[in-house]
Coordinates of C-alpha atoms (C1' of nucleotides) in Angstrom, one line a residue:
Chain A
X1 CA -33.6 167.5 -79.1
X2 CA -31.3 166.6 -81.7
X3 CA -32.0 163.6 -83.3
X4 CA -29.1 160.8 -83.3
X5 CA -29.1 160.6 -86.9
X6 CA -26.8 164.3 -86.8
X7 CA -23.6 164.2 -86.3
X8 CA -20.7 166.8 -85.9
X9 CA -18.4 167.6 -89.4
X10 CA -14.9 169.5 -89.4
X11 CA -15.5 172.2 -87.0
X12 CA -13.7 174.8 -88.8
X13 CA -16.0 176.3 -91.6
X14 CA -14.5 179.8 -93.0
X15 CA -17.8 180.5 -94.6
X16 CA -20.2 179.9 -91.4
X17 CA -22.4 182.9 -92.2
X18 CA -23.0 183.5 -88.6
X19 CA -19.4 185.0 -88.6
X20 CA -20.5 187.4 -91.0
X21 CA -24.1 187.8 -90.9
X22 CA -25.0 187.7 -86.9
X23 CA -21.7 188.1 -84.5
X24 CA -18.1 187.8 -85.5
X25 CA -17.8 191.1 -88.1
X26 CA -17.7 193.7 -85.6
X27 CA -16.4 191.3 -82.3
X28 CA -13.3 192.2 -80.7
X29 CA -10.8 189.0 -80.5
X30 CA -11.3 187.1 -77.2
X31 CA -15.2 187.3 -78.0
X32 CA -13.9 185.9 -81.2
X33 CA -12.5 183.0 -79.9
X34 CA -15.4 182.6 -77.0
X35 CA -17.5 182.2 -79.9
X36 CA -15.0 179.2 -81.8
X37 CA -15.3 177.4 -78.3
X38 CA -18.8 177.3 -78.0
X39 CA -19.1 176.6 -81.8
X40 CA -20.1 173.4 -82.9
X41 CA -21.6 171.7 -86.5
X42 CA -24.6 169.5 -87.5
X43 CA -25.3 167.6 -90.0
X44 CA -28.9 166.3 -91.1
X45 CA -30.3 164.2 -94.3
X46 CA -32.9 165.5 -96.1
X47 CA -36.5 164.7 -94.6
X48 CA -35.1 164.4 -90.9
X49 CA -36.8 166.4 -88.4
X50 CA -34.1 168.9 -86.9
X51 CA -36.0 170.2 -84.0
X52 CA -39.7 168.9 -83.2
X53 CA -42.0 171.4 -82.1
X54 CA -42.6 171.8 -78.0
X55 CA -38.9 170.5 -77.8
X56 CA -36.4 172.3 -75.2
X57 CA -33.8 174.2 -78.0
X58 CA -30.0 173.3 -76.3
X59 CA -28.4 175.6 -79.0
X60 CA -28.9 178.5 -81.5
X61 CA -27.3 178.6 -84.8
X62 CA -27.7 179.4 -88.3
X63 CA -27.7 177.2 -92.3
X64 CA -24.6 176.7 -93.5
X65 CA -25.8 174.8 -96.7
X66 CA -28.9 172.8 -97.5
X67 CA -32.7 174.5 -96.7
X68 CA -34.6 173.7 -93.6
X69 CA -38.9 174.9 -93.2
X70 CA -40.7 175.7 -90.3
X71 CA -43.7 174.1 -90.0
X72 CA -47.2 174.4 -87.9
X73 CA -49.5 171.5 -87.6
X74 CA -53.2 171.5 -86.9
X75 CA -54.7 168.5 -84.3
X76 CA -56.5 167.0 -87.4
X77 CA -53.3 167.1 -89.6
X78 CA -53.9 170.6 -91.6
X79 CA -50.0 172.1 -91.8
X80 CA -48.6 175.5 -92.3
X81 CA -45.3 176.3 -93.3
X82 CA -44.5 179.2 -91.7
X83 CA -40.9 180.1 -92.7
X84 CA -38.3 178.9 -95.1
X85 CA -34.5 178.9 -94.1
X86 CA -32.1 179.0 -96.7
X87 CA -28.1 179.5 -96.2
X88 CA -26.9 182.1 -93.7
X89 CA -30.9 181.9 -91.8
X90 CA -30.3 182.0 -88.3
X91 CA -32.5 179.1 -86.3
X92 CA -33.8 179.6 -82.6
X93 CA -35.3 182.2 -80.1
X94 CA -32.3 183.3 -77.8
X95 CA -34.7 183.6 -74.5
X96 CA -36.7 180.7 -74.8
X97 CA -36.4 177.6 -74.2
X98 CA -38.6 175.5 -75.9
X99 CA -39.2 175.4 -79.7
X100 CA -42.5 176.9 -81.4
X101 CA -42.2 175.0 -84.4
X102 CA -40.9 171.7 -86.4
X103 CA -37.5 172.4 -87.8
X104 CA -37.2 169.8 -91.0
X105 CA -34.8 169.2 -93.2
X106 CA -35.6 168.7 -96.8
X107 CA -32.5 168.5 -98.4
X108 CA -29.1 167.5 -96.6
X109 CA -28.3 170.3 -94.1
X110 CA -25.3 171.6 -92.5
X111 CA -26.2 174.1 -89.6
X112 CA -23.5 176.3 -87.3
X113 CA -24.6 175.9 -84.0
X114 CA -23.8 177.5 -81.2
X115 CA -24.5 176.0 -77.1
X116 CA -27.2 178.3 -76.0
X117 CA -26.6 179.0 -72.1
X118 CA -23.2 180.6 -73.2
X119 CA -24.3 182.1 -76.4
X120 CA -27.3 184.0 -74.1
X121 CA -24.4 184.9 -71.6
X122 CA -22.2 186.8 -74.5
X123 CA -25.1 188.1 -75.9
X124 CA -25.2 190.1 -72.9
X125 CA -21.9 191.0 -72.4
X126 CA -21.9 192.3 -76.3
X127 CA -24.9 194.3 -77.4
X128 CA -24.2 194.7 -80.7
X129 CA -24.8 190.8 -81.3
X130 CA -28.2 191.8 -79.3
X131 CA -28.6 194.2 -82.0
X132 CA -27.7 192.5 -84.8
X133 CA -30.1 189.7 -83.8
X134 CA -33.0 192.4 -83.1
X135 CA -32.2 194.0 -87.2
X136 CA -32.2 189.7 -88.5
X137 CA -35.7 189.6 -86.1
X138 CA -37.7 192.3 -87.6
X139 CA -35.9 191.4 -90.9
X140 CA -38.0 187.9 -90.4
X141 CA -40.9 189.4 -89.2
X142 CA -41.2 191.8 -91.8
X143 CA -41.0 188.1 -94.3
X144 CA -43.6 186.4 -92.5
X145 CA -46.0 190.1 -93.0
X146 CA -45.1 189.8 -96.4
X147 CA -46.2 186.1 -96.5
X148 CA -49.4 187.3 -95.0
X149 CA -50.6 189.1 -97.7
X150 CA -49.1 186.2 -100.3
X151 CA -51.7 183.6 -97.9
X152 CA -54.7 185.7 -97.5
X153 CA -55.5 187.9 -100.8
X154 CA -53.3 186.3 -103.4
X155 CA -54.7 184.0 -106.5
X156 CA -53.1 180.2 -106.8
X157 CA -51.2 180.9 -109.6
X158 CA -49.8 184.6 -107.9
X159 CA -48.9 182.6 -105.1
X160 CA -47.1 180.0 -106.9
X161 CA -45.3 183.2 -108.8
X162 CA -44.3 184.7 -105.2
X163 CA -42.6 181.6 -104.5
X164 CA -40.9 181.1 -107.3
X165 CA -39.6 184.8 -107.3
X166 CA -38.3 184.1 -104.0
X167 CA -36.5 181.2 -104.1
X168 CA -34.9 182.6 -107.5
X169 CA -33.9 185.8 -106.0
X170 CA -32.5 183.8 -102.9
X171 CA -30.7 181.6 -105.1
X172 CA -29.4 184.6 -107.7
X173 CA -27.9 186.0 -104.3
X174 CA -26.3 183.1 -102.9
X175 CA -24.5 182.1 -106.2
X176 CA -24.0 185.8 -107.0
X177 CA -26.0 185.8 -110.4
X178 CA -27.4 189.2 -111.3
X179 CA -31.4 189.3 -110.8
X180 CA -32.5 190.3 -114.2
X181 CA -30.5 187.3 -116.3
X182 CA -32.2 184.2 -117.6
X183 CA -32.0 182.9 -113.7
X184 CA -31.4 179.0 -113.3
X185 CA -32.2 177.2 -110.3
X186 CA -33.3 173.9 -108.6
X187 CA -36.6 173.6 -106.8
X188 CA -35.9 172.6 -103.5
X189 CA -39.5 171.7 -102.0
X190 CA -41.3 169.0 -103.4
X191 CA -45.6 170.0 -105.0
X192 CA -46.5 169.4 -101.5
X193 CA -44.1 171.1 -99.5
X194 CA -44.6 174.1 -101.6
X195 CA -48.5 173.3 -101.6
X196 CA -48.0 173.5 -97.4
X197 CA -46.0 176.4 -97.7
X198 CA -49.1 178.5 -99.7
X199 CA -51.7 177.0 -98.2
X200 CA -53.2 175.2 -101.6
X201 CA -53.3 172.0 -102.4
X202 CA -50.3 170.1 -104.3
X203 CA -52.9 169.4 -106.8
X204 CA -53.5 172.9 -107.6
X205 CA -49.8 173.5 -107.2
X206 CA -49.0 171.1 -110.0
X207 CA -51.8 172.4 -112.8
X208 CA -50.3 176.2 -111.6
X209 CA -46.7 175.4 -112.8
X210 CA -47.9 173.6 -115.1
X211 CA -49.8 176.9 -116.0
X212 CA -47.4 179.2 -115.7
X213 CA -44.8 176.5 -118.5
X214 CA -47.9 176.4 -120.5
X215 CA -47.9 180.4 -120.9
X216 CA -43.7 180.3 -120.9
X217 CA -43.5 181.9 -117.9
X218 CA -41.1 180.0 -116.2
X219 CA -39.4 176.6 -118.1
X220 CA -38.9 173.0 -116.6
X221 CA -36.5 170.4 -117.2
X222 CA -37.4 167.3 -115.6
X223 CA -40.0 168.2 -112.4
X224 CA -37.5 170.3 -110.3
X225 CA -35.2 172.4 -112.5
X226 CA -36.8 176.1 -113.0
X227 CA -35.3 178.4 -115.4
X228 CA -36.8 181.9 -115.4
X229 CA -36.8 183.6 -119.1
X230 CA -37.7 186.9 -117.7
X231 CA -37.9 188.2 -113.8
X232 CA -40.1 190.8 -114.5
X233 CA -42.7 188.8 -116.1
X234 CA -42.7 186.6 -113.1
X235 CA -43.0 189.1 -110.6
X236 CA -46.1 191.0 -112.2
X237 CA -47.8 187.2 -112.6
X238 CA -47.0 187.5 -108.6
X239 CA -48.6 190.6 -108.4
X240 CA -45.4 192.2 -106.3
X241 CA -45.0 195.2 -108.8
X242 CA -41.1 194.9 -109.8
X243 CA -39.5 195.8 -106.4
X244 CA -40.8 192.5 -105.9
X245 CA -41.2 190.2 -101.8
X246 CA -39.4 190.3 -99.2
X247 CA -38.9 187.3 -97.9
X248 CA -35.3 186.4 -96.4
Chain B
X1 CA -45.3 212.1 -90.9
X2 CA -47.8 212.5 -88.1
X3 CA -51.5 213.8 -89.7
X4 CA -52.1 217.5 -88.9
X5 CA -54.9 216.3 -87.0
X6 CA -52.8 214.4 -84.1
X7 CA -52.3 216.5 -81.0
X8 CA -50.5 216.5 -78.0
X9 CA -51.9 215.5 -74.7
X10 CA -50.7 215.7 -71.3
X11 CA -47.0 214.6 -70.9
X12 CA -47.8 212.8 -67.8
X13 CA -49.2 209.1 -68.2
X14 CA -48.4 207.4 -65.4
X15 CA -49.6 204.0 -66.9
X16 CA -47.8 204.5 -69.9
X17 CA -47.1 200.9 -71.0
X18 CA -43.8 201.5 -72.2
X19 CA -42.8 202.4 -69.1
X20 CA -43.8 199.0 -68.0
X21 CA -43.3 196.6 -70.9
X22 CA -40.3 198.1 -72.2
X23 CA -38.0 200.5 -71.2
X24 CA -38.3 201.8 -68.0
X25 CA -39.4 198.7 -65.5
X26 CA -35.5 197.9 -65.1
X27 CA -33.9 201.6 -65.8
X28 CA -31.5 203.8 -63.7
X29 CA -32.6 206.7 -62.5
X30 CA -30.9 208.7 -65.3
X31 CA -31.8 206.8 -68.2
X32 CA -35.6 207.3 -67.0
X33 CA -34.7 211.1 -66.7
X34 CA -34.0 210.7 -70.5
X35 CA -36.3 208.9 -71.6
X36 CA -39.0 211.3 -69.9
X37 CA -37.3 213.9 -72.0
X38 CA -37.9 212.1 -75.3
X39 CA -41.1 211.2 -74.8
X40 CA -44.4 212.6 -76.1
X41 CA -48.0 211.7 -76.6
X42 CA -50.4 211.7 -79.3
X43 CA -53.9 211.5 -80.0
X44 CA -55.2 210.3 -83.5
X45 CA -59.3 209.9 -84.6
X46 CA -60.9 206.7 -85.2
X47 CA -60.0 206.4 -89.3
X48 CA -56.8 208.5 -89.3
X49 CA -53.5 207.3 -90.9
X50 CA -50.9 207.4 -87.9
X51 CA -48.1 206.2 -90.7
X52 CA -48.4 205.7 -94.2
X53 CA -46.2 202.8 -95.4
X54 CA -42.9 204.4 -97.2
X55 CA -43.0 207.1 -94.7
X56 CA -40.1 208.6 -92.5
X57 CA -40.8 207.2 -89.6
X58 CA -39.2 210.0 -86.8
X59 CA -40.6 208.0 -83.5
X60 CA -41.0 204.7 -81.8
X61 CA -43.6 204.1 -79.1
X62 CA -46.5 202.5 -78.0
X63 CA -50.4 202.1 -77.9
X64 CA -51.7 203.7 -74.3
X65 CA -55.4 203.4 -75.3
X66 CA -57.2 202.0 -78.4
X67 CA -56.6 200.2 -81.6
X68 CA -54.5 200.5 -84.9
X69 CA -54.1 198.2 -87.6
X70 CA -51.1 197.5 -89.5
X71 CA -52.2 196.9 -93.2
X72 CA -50.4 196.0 -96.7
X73 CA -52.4 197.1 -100.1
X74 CA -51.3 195.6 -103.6
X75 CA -51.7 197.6 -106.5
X76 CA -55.4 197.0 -107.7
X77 CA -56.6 197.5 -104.0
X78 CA -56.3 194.1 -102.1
X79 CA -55.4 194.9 -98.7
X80 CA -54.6 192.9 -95.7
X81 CA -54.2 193.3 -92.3
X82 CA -50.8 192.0 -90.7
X83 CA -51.2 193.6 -87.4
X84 CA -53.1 194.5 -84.6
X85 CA -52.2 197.5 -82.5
X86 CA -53.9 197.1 -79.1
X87 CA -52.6 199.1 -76.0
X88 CA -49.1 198.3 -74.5
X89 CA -48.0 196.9 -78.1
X90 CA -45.0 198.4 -79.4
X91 CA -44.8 200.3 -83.0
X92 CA -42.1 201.2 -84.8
X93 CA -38.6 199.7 -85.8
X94 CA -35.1 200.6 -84.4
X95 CA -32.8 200.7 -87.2
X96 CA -35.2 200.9 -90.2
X97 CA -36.0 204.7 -91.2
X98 CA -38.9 204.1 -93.1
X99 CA -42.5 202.4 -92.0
X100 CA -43.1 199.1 -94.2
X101 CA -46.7 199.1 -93.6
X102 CA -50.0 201.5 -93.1
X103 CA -50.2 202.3 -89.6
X104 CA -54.4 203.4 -89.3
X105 CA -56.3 204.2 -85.7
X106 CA -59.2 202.1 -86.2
X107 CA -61.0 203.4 -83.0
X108 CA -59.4 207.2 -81.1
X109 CA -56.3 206.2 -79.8
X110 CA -53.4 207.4 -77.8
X111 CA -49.9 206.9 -78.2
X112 CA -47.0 207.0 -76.1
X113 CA -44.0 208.4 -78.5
X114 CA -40.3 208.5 -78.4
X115 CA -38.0 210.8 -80.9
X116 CA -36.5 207.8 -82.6
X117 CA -32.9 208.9 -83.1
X118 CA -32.2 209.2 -79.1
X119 CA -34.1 206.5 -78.4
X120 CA -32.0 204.4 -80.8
X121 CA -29.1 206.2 -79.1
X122 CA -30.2 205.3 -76.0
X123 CA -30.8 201.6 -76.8
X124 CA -27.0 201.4 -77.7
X125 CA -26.4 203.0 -74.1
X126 CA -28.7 200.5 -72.5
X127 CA -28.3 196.7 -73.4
X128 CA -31.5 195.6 -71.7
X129 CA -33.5 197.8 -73.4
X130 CA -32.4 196.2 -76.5
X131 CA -32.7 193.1 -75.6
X132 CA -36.7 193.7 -74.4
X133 CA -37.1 194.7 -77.8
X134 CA -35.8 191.8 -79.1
X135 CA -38.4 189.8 -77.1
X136 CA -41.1 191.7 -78.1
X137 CA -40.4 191.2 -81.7
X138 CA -40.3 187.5 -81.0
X139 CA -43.4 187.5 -79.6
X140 CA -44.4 189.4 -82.5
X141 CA -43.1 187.1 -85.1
X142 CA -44.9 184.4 -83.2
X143 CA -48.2 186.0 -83.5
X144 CA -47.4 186.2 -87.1
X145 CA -46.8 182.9 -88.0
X146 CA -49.7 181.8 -85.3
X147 CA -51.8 184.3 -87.9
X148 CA -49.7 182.0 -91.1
X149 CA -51.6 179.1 -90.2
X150 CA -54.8 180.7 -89.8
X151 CA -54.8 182.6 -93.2
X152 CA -53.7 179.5 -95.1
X153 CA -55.5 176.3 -93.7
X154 CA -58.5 177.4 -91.7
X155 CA -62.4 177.6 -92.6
X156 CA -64.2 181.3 -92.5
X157 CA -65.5 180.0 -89.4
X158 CA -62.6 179.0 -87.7
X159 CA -61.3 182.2 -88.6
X160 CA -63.9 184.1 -87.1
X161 CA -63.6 181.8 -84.0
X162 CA -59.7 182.6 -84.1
X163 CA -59.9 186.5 -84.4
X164 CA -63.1 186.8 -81.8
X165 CA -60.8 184.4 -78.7
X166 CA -57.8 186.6 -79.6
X167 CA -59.8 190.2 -79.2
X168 CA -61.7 188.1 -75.8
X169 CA -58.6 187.0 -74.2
X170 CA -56.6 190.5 -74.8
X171 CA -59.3 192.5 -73.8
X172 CA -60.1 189.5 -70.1
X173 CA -56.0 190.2 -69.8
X174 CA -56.2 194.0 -70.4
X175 CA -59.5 194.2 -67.7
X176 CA -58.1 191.9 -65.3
X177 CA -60.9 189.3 -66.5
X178 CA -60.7 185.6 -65.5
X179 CA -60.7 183.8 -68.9
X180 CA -63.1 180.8 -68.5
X181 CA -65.8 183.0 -67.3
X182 CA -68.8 184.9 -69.7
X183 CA -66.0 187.1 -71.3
X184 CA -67.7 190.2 -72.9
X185 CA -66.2 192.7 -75.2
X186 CA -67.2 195.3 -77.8
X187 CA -65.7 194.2 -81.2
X188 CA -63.2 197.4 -82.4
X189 CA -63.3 196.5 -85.8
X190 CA -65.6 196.7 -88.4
X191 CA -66.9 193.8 -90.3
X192 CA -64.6 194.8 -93.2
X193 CA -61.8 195.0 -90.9
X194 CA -62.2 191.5 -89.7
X195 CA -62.6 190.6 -93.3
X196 CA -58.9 192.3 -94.3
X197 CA -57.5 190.4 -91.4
X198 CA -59.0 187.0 -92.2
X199 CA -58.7 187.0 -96.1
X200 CA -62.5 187.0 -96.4
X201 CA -65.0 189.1 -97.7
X202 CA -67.1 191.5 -95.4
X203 CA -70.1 189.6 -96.8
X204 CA -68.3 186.2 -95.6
X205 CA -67.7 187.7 -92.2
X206 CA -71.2 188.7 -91.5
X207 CA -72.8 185.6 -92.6
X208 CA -70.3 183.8 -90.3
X209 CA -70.6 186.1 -87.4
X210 CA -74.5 185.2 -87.8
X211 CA -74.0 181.5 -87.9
X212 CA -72.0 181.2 -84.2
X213 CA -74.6 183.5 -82.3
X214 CA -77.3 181.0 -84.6
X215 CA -75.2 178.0 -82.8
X216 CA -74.5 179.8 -79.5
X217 CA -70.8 179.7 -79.3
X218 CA -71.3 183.5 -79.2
X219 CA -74.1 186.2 -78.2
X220 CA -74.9 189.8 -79.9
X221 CA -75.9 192.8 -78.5
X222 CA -76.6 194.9 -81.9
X223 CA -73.9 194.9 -84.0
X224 CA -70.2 194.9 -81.5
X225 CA -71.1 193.7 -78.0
X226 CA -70.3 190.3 -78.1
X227 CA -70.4 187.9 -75.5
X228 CA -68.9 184.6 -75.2
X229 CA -70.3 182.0 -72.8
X230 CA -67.8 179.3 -73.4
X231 CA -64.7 179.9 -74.2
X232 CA -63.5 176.3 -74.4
X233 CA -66.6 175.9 -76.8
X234 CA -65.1 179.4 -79.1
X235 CA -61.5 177.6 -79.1
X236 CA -62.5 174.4 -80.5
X237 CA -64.5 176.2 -83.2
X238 CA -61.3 178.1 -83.9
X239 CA -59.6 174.7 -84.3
X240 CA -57.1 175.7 -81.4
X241 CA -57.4 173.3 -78.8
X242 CA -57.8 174.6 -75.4
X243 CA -54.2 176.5 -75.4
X244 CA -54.8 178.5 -78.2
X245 CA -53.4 181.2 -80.4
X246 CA -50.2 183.2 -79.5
X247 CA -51.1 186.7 -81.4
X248 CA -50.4 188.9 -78.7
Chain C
dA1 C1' -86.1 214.7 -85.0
dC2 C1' -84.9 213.6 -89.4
dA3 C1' -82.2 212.8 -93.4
dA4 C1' -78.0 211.1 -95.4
dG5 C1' -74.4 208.3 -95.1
dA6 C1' -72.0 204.4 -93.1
dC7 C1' -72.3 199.9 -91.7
dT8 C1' -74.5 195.3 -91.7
dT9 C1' -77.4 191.4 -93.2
dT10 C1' -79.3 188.2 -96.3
dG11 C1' -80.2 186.1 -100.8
dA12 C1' -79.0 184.1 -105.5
dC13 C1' -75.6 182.5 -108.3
dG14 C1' -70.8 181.5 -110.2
dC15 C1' -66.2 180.1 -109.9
dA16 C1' -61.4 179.0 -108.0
dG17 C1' -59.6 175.6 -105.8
dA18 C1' -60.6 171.2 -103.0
dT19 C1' -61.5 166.4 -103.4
dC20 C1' -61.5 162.0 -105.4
dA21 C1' -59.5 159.0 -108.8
dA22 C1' -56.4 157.1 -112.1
dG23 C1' -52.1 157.0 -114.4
dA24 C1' -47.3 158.5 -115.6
dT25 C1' -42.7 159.4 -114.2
dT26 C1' -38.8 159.4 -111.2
dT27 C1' -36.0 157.4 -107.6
dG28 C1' -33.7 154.1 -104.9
dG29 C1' -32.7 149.7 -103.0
dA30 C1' -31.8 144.7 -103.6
Chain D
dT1 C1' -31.4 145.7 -113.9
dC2 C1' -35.8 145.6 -112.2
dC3 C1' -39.4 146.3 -108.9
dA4 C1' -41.6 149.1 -105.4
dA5 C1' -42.3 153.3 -103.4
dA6 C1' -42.4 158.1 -103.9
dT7 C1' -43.5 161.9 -106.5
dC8 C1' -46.0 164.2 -110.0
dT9 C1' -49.7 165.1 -113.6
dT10 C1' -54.2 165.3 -115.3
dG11 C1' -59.2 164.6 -115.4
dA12 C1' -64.0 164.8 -113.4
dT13 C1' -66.8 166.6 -110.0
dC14 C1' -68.0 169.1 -105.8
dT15 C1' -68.2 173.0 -102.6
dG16 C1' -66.9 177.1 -99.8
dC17 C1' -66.4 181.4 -100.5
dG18 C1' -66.6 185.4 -103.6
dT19 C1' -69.5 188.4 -106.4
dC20 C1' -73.5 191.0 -107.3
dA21 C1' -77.7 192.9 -105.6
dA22 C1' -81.1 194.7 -102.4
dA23 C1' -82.8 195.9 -98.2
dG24 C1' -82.3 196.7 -93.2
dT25 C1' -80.1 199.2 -89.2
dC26 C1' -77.2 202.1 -86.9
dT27 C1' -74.7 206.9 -86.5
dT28 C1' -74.1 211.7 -87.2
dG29 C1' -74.8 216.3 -88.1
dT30 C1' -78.1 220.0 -88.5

DNA sequence: ACAAGACTTTGACGCAGATCAAGATTTGGA
DNA sequence: TCCAAATCTTGATCTGCGTCAAAGTCTTGT
């Protein structure tokens, strides 16, 4: 369920990447305007849970702004974050109804959702959104493969690198910087989110950046702002040979 | 491309799975006319590369008997395993023309095969079919990020524990097996395989193997017949409680 | 049936990353 | 503005798993 602390913003949003990314480029007009009916907005502070785990999942939707994680806990208290969703990441499993994972919000967060029941309905009436959401599935799956290999074979210090690489590549995207420049960002996890995410500990996450400053691989300003001198230096320290993750 | 040494077999299978999982359980008449058309089988050796990742992939289809292994290599020769292939699993992606990981038949195997271009072509003709698929890769990306936490918080042993109740309850399903009786199975993998798939070493594997049958939570009949008395006892060494893992 | 190769087990030892601990820095609320 | 809580850094020590090595056991072909 959604918690009370959300709340519905301006319901007309241009950018809603769901438009471009999942249904509306190719729809015909009165799907169009099925879709704005059905179309609603959230908004959550960082550090509130969106969805918890086991819940039933009333809509479907996608990030408008802000980043949200999926994370996996163990009985004893071990987690796993198992994806990250950044702007224009779609959110739920049109088909069932309960969610597999906590949804959390850790920084504020603007989703588009969409009320399931009918969303399921037009996705049946309009196969290519069936389709699209099938291509943004296996483009998902083929992230959490890649995050696979990052968990099981890879070195602190590479894994750190692979994160980095992909939330500077994400972020390069978004703000339409070309990959390949001195790339600027700010870190949006905290050591121990990013410590959950590749399975270390944030100990070992903090000595790693500290690492990779030491050797001027990537530069800080304050804890959180990341400037990365050169891309391709990064990505060999994350042992992705230039072409680089492919995490969405 | 397909290895010289694959080989047709009989174009009847009347338990194909695709038939049943996939495609045909909810077809017309004349889109299972079509499909028989497209479809083909294929026989591969234990140890032969179905697909090497980067290839053209030119079918879909699915596992009819035995196992593959999808698998990711870095550059200096890490490898992991990001997917098990075990019959009725689906391989291939609709939409994507080349394969994103090594596709290798780590016991004889038979697959059930579909040209890819008319069975995309078909998929845009048949809206359910498309939307099985999309379920399927769900479940998929389920079993991946069930396979996320495993990789990145679990123990060797737990690990072992997790791989050994996912091989024991697909092979009780596959058999028509009650699970919660003496499940027994012969392990398709080699130690290294199990190693690639947990991010061990084979070393690791076998020492950890040795130490459940030392603790009875499982029993060894040379090297690959295992039995497992409990399986309540297996899942809490896998750190799953009692529900247990998701990979399909 | 036997030899050669593939697979597996077990031991000894080292190291990457976990754990435990103490401070330092940043953030936010009254 | 200042205090308390959250976040981050760094150090010392421990340990699970990797590495290296050797020997045992299956499998296969001739």
């Amino acid at each position: 369920m959604l918690n009370e602390k959300s709340l519905s913003v301006s319901p007309d949003c241009s950018e809603c990447p769901i438009r471009h990314r999942a249904v509306c480029a190719r729809c015909e007009t009165d799907e169009l305007e099925r879709l704005e009916e059905i179309k609603y907005y959230r908004k959550f502070e960082a550090g509130q849970t969106v969805i918890w785990s086991g819940d039933r999942m009333e809509f479907v939707g996608s990030v408008v702004s802000g980043i949200a994680t999926l994370t996996q806990t163990m009985e004893d208290g071990r987690t796993q974050m198992v994806g990250l969703l950044l702007p224009s990441d779609f959110v739920g499993r049109p088909g069932r109804s309960s969610a597999a994972y906590d949804v959390v919000a850790t920084t504020d967060l603007v989703m588009c959702c969409f009320r399931k029941a009918p969303f399921e309905e037009m996705m049946v009436r309009t196969p290519h959104i069936a389709q699209r959401l099938l291509e943004m599935t296996l483009d998902e799956l083929d992230a959490a493969r890649e995050w696979m290999l990052v968990l099981g074979r890879k070195t602190a210090r590479e894994k750190i690198a692979s994160l980095l690489s992909i939330i500077a590549r994400r972020d390069a995207s978004i703000n339409q910087r070309d990959v390949g420049d001195r790339l600027t960002f700010d870190l949006p996890l905290t050591r121990e989110a990013m410590a959950d995410y590749l399975g270390l500990t944030l100990e070992t996450v903090s000595r790693q950046v500290s690492a990779l400053r030491k050797d001027g691989v990537i530069e800080l300003e304050g804890k959180r702002h990341v400037t990365i001198p050169d891309m391709g230096r990064l990505l060999e320290e994350a042992g992705d040979d230039a072409d680089g993750g492919v995490f969405a």
